[in-house]
């Protein structure tokens, strides 16, 4: 949410446009980073442009724009910097990472996660990601996760035959021998869908419930 | 003329067979439904569904694949309008005004005009291909590296015009986009540039990953910040289809967009990607009130969508007449043809006329199918917008992850959309717009390649860009456009200085 | 939540044992990693061959395209996967021959980290030039090159591509140093060749045959011992006077190191049957592909080929200073 109440117009502080200041700084930083990363590349000459020539020119251009913005930040009035929220980006990024490390076998240094497939990665992404919203509630997220994931499993794994891992192979070992991959997939999807329905209806009528007031009014014990 | 008629009747005879009609319908339907999923664009869709076509005969397989292609394109536009996620480079422009229209409750109108404009463009493009296909390929051969470079420069100037806000920030974003496109292995020398030693950066950053992160994830993050404005979208669902006023505003942009898209699509080397950007620029400059653009101007959807579809059709020309795929999608088609035993090349027109003309005729059939499939679906998509956002965005998140993973089966791609999502979030906080950056990224690769190639071939002489007539003209247009774009800001700046 | 915990526990437990019933291999679909984008020559060959192998093995072969870094990304993944026979890959001359020279940080050793299954098909290399090139045969081409060394351009599809490696080899054989012009893929390269913008190129037959037959470009020679039925009028390099230039972009199936010999034998058997099948042969030959002879189809022959290819390409590419560094 924006914190601009007095607005940018009346600012008489040193920095007249915090947004431009931040923008300019980030551009200059980016330009410096690019120049540093390409420091080893040869520039070449015009009739044989080296790999470093264009990136360097571009970095200078970006840096120049950044400097211009910095100047503008002190000279011209502009927008203030909006507040950053931590919850949203944090949960979304964790959800994406959770999906990425569980969909296929993943190893990073000493940690090694076996591939768990969409059946785990999907719900993880939905549930963790869902908590990025302030008004998140577990039950609707669970229903969504257990309802949407089987749909994706059937659509991508069965109908479209995508080479995307759906369930861990070890899980298939638990199933009776002789069941084909597709059958296992369908059975698992059906199971998940049933779980979703159960969770949805086991919630009773107080699905959106924060309606404390109404409850209080009708409960005879309160009187 | 008589030849054209007889060829077209041969073509329609093939395309209208019951089996091929069914395949076209199936292709369009499946393509649309998959293309709608955020994170899945035309290339991913076709690659996904390619194996399905193996059991079919060559003509049927190609008709179905083409149907999947248009369907996925249109599905990508649908996602661009509804949730601000472009499925492909060509849908980026649609997000600018299309999504704004959706926020104002005019999602149905946007989707409708996109479908109708695309159908018109597709019809015209089909006629163009049928009548002028072969001669037009010669036009494409005039374009050498110098011409392509100048075309890309012109494209970058379009990106400046696209900007809604500060021109300085737009220029900065374009430069950043081009800079990002240089990450990876250098084409000429094989040296690693800015890859930080990470193996998955060797081929550079994937467009889909960048677009998904900077548009899709960042959009989710931004929406999570502004709880009040989100619900407004849900309530005001207006008309479902365009009305007469909308048509009156849109028919000229559709005509212009078709012309622009059809011309640019012929150029091998992915000239078609410029179509929607060029159309948007033209419409914005021609409009009486250009400040409407970026806030839900219907011309900003009608023109680019028509250009998009026209370009998609005419980009088949280099494939069908020369056997050379102008972009990644056509390369997949080449593979499909090869698997079915048809070696694409100049002789396809003479050796397999039913294939050649059947495909052309089925292009029109496919466009008709798209219209039939999508107009009724508009109501369904619009109703989707009513789902509470705190439940919809996790679903979008999961689809994005699946979609990105399905492109290359690389978990690192998925992680990157998180990274770029944060980057996009930062960009929004700092007042930058992501669209010029994406355009810079797309054009950057082509720009640098052709610049270096032209200089190698001219042995370092810069005059080659001006000596060659086509290139010189394009550069002139670019400079003129830039001046026209910057003039108002310069004048405004001067006024401010004077009044202060 | 409980479901996830249960799955995790079961997964971790069973992953530890990693046992697989080998007797009835295969029991589920097999993934074949193709380290290039769908639609390219290697992908097409993989699909054609995989289609028939599926029938013999009784389980589907699912193609998974993992493109990147000249094919090494996909091969790296394949090399690091479980040697249970359910992940195999289609490598080629680039990934298992030229890669060690081009990619110093390569995460696999072509000769040591794989259980070779067998050769699939090769695509011969053709030397092609623009239509207006002032020579009509290989000899004329070589004479022109000697006289005008610094005016000639050679096109290629990027470092790591077949046209690049074979082009460098060609230049080293004829001792020329043309200006190299890189393109992003064969399509754009061919386009400029047809527009007379660049002078010559060496590439796979499947890419260039249509343009040769259509009269848009010239072909000087094909680098195989015998003429190809797809291009009967193009002489071999031996006939044209350059017998030292023999190269073919071979494609072969590999499994990760440690795959059991029984599984290797089953896969090789399926591959050989595919190569003997009339329908598959026709599709491969239509591409201009060269089907390996019976002796060349064994895993041992493939291993020897890989070793000799690495030995051949490393000095050539290092001498030209070509490396993805």
GROMACS .gro file of C-alpha atoms in nm, chain A:
model
  223
    1UNK     CA    1   0.000   0.000   0.000
    2UNK     CA    2   0.127   0.337  -0.090
    3UNK     CA    3   0.232   0.568   0.186
    4UNK     CA    4   0.186   0.886  -0.011
    5UNK     CA    5  -0.041   1.110   0.184
    6UNK     CA    6   0.123   1.450   0.159
    7UNK     CA    7   0.207   1.362  -0.198
    8UNK     CA    8   0.524   1.430  -0.384
    9UNK     CA    9   0.440   1.778  -0.483
   10UNK     CA   10   0.511   1.948  -0.155
   11UNK     CA   11   0.838   1.783  -0.084
   12UNK     CA   12   1.107   2.026  -0.007
   13UNK     CA   13   1.354   1.777   0.134
   14UNK     CA   14   1.679   1.703  -0.040
   15UNK     CA   15   1.546   1.403  -0.225
   16UNK     CA   16   1.243   1.511  -0.423
   17UNK     CA   17   1.168   1.177  -0.575
   18UNK     CA   18   1.259   0.873  -0.369
   19UNK     CA   19   1.129   0.643  -0.636
   20UNK     CA   20   1.358   0.789  -0.897
   21UNK     CA   21   1.643   0.774  -0.651
   22UNK     CA   22   1.590   0.403  -0.593
   23UNK     CA   23   1.540   0.345  -0.964
   24UNK     CA   24   1.854   0.532  -1.055
   25UNK     CA   25   2.059   0.355  -0.793
   26UNK     CA   26   1.944   0.013  -0.907
   27UNK     CA   27   2.028   0.092  -1.269
   28UNK     CA   28   2.375   0.214  -1.180
   29UNK     CA   29   2.427  -0.099  -0.973
   30UNK     CA   30   2.312  -0.320  -1.257
   31UNK     CA   31   2.542  -0.142  -1.500
   32UNK     CA   32   2.837  -0.183  -1.265
   33UNK     CA   33   2.755  -0.552  -1.218
   34UNK     CA   34   2.737  -0.609  -1.592
   35UNK     CA   35   3.066  -0.430  -1.651
   36UNK     CA   36   3.230  -0.633  -1.380
   37UNK     CA   37   3.096  -0.963  -1.514
   38UNK     CA   38   3.217  -0.890  -1.865
   39UNK     CA   39   3.554  -0.758  -1.765
   40UNK     CA   40   3.733  -1.060  -1.909
   41UNK     CA   41   3.570  -1.048  -2.250
   42UNK     CA   42   3.751  -0.904  -2.546
   43UNK     CA   43   3.609  -0.599  -2.714
   44UNK     CA   44   3.736  -0.678  -3.057
   45UNK     CA   45   3.721  -0.415  -3.324
   46UNK     CA   46   3.454  -0.309  -3.564
   47UNK     CA   47   3.511  -0.568  -3.830
   48UNK     CA   48   3.514  -0.846  -3.576
   49UNK     CA   49   3.309  -0.734  -3.282
   50UNK     CA   50   3.413  -0.919  -2.974
   51UNK     CA   51   3.171  -1.069  -2.727
   52UNK     CA   52   3.227  -0.787  -2.485
   53UNK     CA   53   3.153  -0.494  -2.708
   54UNK     CA   54   2.776  -0.480  -2.709
   55UNK     CA   55   2.725  -0.573  -2.343
   56UNK     CA   56   2.969  -0.301  -2.242
   57UNK     CA   57   2.802  -0.034  -2.451
   58UNK     CA   58   2.468  -0.141  -2.313
   59UNK     CA   59   2.598  -0.130  -1.959
   60UNK     CA   60   2.724   0.223  -2.013
   61UNK     CA   61   2.386   0.316  -2.155
   62UNK     CA   62   2.204   0.168  -1.858
   63UNK     CA   63   2.444   0.343  -1.622
   64UNK     CA   64   2.383   0.674  -1.798
   65UNK     CA   65   2.008   0.634  -1.761
   66UNK     CA   66   2.063   0.554  -1.397
   67UNK     CA   67   2.267   0.870  -1.349
   68UNK     CA   68   2.001   1.073  -1.525
   69UNK     CA   69   1.740   0.932  -1.292
   70UNK     CA   70   1.958   1.011  -0.993
   71UNK     CA   71   1.985   1.371  -1.107
   72UNK     CA   72   1.611   1.381  -1.163
   73UNK     CA   73   1.557   1.248  -0.813
   74UNK     CA   74   1.712   1.562  -0.671
   75UNK     CA   75   1.582   1.805  -0.925
   76UNK     CA   76   1.231   1.701  -1.014
   77UNK     CA   77   0.937   1.605  -0.795
   78UNK     CA   78   0.827   1.248  -0.827
   79UNK     CA   79   0.660   0.953  -0.665
   80UNK     CA   80   0.753   0.836  -0.321
   81UNK     CA   81   0.866   0.481  -0.272
   82UNK     CA   82   0.584   0.241  -0.209
   83UNK     CA   83   0.605   0.015   0.088
   84UNK     CA   84   0.729  -0.335   0.027
   85UNK     CA   85   0.555  -0.629   0.174
   86UNK     CA   86   0.754  -0.928   0.289
   87UNK     CA   87   0.485  -1.190   0.323
   88UNK     CA   88   0.374  -1.205  -0.038
   89UNK     CA   89   0.710  -1.241  -0.209
   90UNK     CA   90   0.842  -1.475   0.060
   91UNK     CA   91   0.561  -1.728   0.039
   92UNK     CA   92   0.538  -1.716  -0.337
   93UNK     CA   93   0.910  -1.772  -0.379
   94UNK     CA   94   0.913  -2.054  -0.124
   95UNK     CA   95   0.618  -2.215  -0.304
   96UNK     CA   96   0.797  -2.198  -0.637
   97UNK     CA   97   1.113  -2.339  -0.485
   98UNK     CA   98   0.916  -2.618  -0.320
   99UNK     CA   99   0.772  -2.713  -0.656
  100UNK     CA  100   1.110  -2.700  -0.824
  101UNK     CA  101   1.289  -2.921  -0.576
  102UNK     CA  102   1.021  -3.183  -0.541
  103UNK     CA  103   0.915  -3.239  -0.898
  104UNK     CA  104   1.238  -3.417  -0.995
  105UNK     CA  105   1.520  -3.571  -0.796
  106UNK     CA  106   1.716  -3.278  -0.669
  107UNK     CA  107   2.055  -3.267  -0.505
  108UNK     CA  108   2.243  -2.966  -0.385
  109UNK     CA  109   2.559  -3.037  -0.194
  110UNK     CA  110   2.476  -3.269   0.093
  111UNK     CA  111   2.098  -3.242   0.054
  112UNK     CA  112   1.931  -3.483  -0.179
  113UNK     CA  113   1.557  -3.496  -0.235
  114UNK     CA  114   1.412  -3.785  -0.432
  115UNK     CA  115   1.178  -3.699  -0.711
  116UNK     CA  116   0.829  -3.681  -0.577
  117UNK     CA  117   0.642  -3.570  -0.884
  118UNK     CA  118   0.343  -3.353  -0.940
  119UNK     CA  119   0.137  -3.529  -0.677
  120UNK     CA  120   0.349  -3.364  -0.409
  121UNK     CA  121   0.484  -3.060  -0.590
  122UNK     CA  122   0.142  -2.935  -0.695
  123UNK     CA  123  -0.023  -2.926  -0.353
  124UNK     CA  124   0.295  -2.781  -0.200
  125UNK     CA  125   0.292  -2.495  -0.448
  126UNK     CA  126  -0.075  -2.424  -0.394
  127UNK     CA  127  -0.076  -2.447  -0.017
  128UNK     CA  128   0.247  -2.260   0.051
  129UNK     CA  129   0.171  -2.006  -0.217
  130UNK     CA  130  -0.179  -1.960  -0.087
  131UNK     CA  131  -0.043  -1.835   0.244
  132UNK     CA  132   0.104  -1.536   0.064
  133UNK     CA  133  -0.239  -1.381   0.085
  134UNK     CA  134  -0.328  -1.230   0.422
  135UNK     CA  135  -0.674  -1.382   0.414
  136UNK     CA  136  -0.551  -1.736   0.352
  137UNK     CA  137  -0.731  -2.022   0.520
  138UNK     CA  138  -0.613  -2.379   0.530
  139UNK     CA  139  -0.934  -2.556   0.442
  140UNK     CA  140  -1.017  -2.391   0.106
  141UNK     CA  141  -0.650  -2.420   0.010
  142UNK     CA  142  -0.651  -2.791   0.087
  143UNK     CA  143  -0.964  -2.839  -0.119
  144UNK     CA  144  -0.810  -2.644  -0.405
  145UNK     CA  145  -0.485  -2.837  -0.382
  146UNK     CA  146  -0.645  -3.180  -0.367
  147UNK     CA  147  -0.896  -3.088  -0.633
  148UNK     CA  148  -0.680  -2.914  -0.888
  149UNK     CA  149  -0.378  -3.145  -0.868
  150UNK     CA  150  -0.565  -3.457  -0.986
  151UNK     CA  151  -0.706  -3.251  -1.272
  152UNK     CA  152  -0.353  -3.158  -1.376
  153UNK     CA  153  -0.229  -3.511  -1.325
  154UNK     CA  154  -0.489  -3.650  -1.559
  155UNK     CA  155  -0.459  -3.368  -1.810
  156UNK     CA  156  -0.082  -3.353  -1.837
  157UNK     CA  157   0.019  -3.702  -1.741
  158UNK     CA  158  -0.258  -3.905  -1.896
  159UNK     CA  159  -0.429  -3.716  -2.176
  160UNK     CA  160  -0.130  -3.523  -2.305
  161UNK     CA  161   0.139  -3.774  -2.219
  162UNK     CA  162   0.384  -3.512  -2.104
  163UNK     CA  163   0.712  -3.646  -1.971
  164UNK     CA  164   0.647  -3.477  -1.641
  165UNK     CA  165   0.695  -3.682  -1.324
  166UNK     CA  166   0.362  -3.743  -1.161
  167UNK     CA  167   0.432  -3.962  -0.863
  168UNK     CA  168   0.742  -4.111  -0.706
  169UNK     CA  169   0.836  -4.451  -0.837
  170UNK     CA  170   0.855  -4.585  -0.487
  171UNK     CA  171   0.486  -4.512  -0.447
  172UNK     CA  172   0.418  -4.727  -0.750
  173UNK     CA  173   0.593  -5.006  -0.567
  174UNK     CA  174   0.320  -4.992  -0.303
  175UNK     CA  175   0.055  -5.059  -0.563
  176UNK     CA  176  -0.044  -5.409  -0.667
  177UNK     CA  177   0.181  -5.555  -0.933
  178UNK     CA  178   0.053  -5.552  -1.285
  179UNK     CA  179  -0.114  -5.213  -1.267
  180UNK     CA  180   0.008  -4.996  -1.552
  181UNK     CA  181   0.142  -4.647  -1.492
  182UNK     CA  182  -0.172  -4.493  -1.629
  183UNK     CA  183  -0.394  -4.695  -1.401
  184UNK     CA  184  -0.191  -4.597  -1.098
  185UNK     CA  185  -0.215  -4.235  -1.204
  186UNK     CA  186  -0.590  -4.249  -1.240
  187UNK     CA  187  -0.637  -4.426  -0.912
  188UNK     CA  188  -0.423  -4.174  -0.728
  189UNK     CA  189  -0.604  -3.886  -0.895
  190UNK     CA  190  -0.940  -4.030  -0.799
  191UNK     CA  191  -0.822  -4.077  -0.440
  192UNK     CA  192  -0.708  -3.718  -0.419
  193UNK     CA  193  -1.032  -3.589  -0.563
  194UNK     CA  194  -1.225  -3.788  -0.303
  195UNK     CA  195  -1.008  -3.638  -0.029
  196UNK     CA  196  -1.084  -3.293  -0.166
  197UNK     CA  197  -1.456  -3.353  -0.159
  198UNK     CA  198  -1.438  -3.493   0.193
  199UNK     CA  199  -1.245  -3.194   0.323
  200UNK     CA  200  -1.484  -2.957   0.151
  201UNK     CA  201  -1.795  -3.108   0.302
  202UNK     CA  202  -1.647  -3.193   0.640
  203UNK     CA  203  -1.608  -2.819   0.691
  204UNK     CA  204  -1.977  -2.775   0.756
  205UNK     CA  205  -2.150  -2.446   0.702
  206UNK     CA  206  -1.894  -2.228   0.869
  207UNK     CA  207  -1.673  -2.217   0.558
  208UNK     CA  208  -1.615  -1.846   0.555
  209UNK     CA  209  -1.660  -1.830   0.924
  210UNK     CA  210  -1.536  -1.531   1.106
  211UNK     CA  211  -1.894  -1.437   1.177
  212UNK     CA  212  -1.848  -1.444   1.547
  213UNK     CA  213  -2.130  -1.201   1.608
  214UNK     CA  214  -2.403  -1.415   1.460
  215UNK     CA  215  -2.289  -1.720   1.646
  216UNK     CA  216  -2.287  -1.538   1.974
  217UNK     CA  217  -2.637  -1.409   1.919
  218UNK     CA  218  -2.789  -1.750   1.858
  219UNK     CA  219  -2.614  -1.949   2.124
  220UNK     CA  220  -2.843  -1.989   2.421
  221UNK     CA  221  -2.557  -2.056   2.665
  222UNK     CA  222  -2.445  -1.699   2.631
  223UNK     CA  223  -2.755  -1.556   2.782
   0.00000   0.00000   0.00000
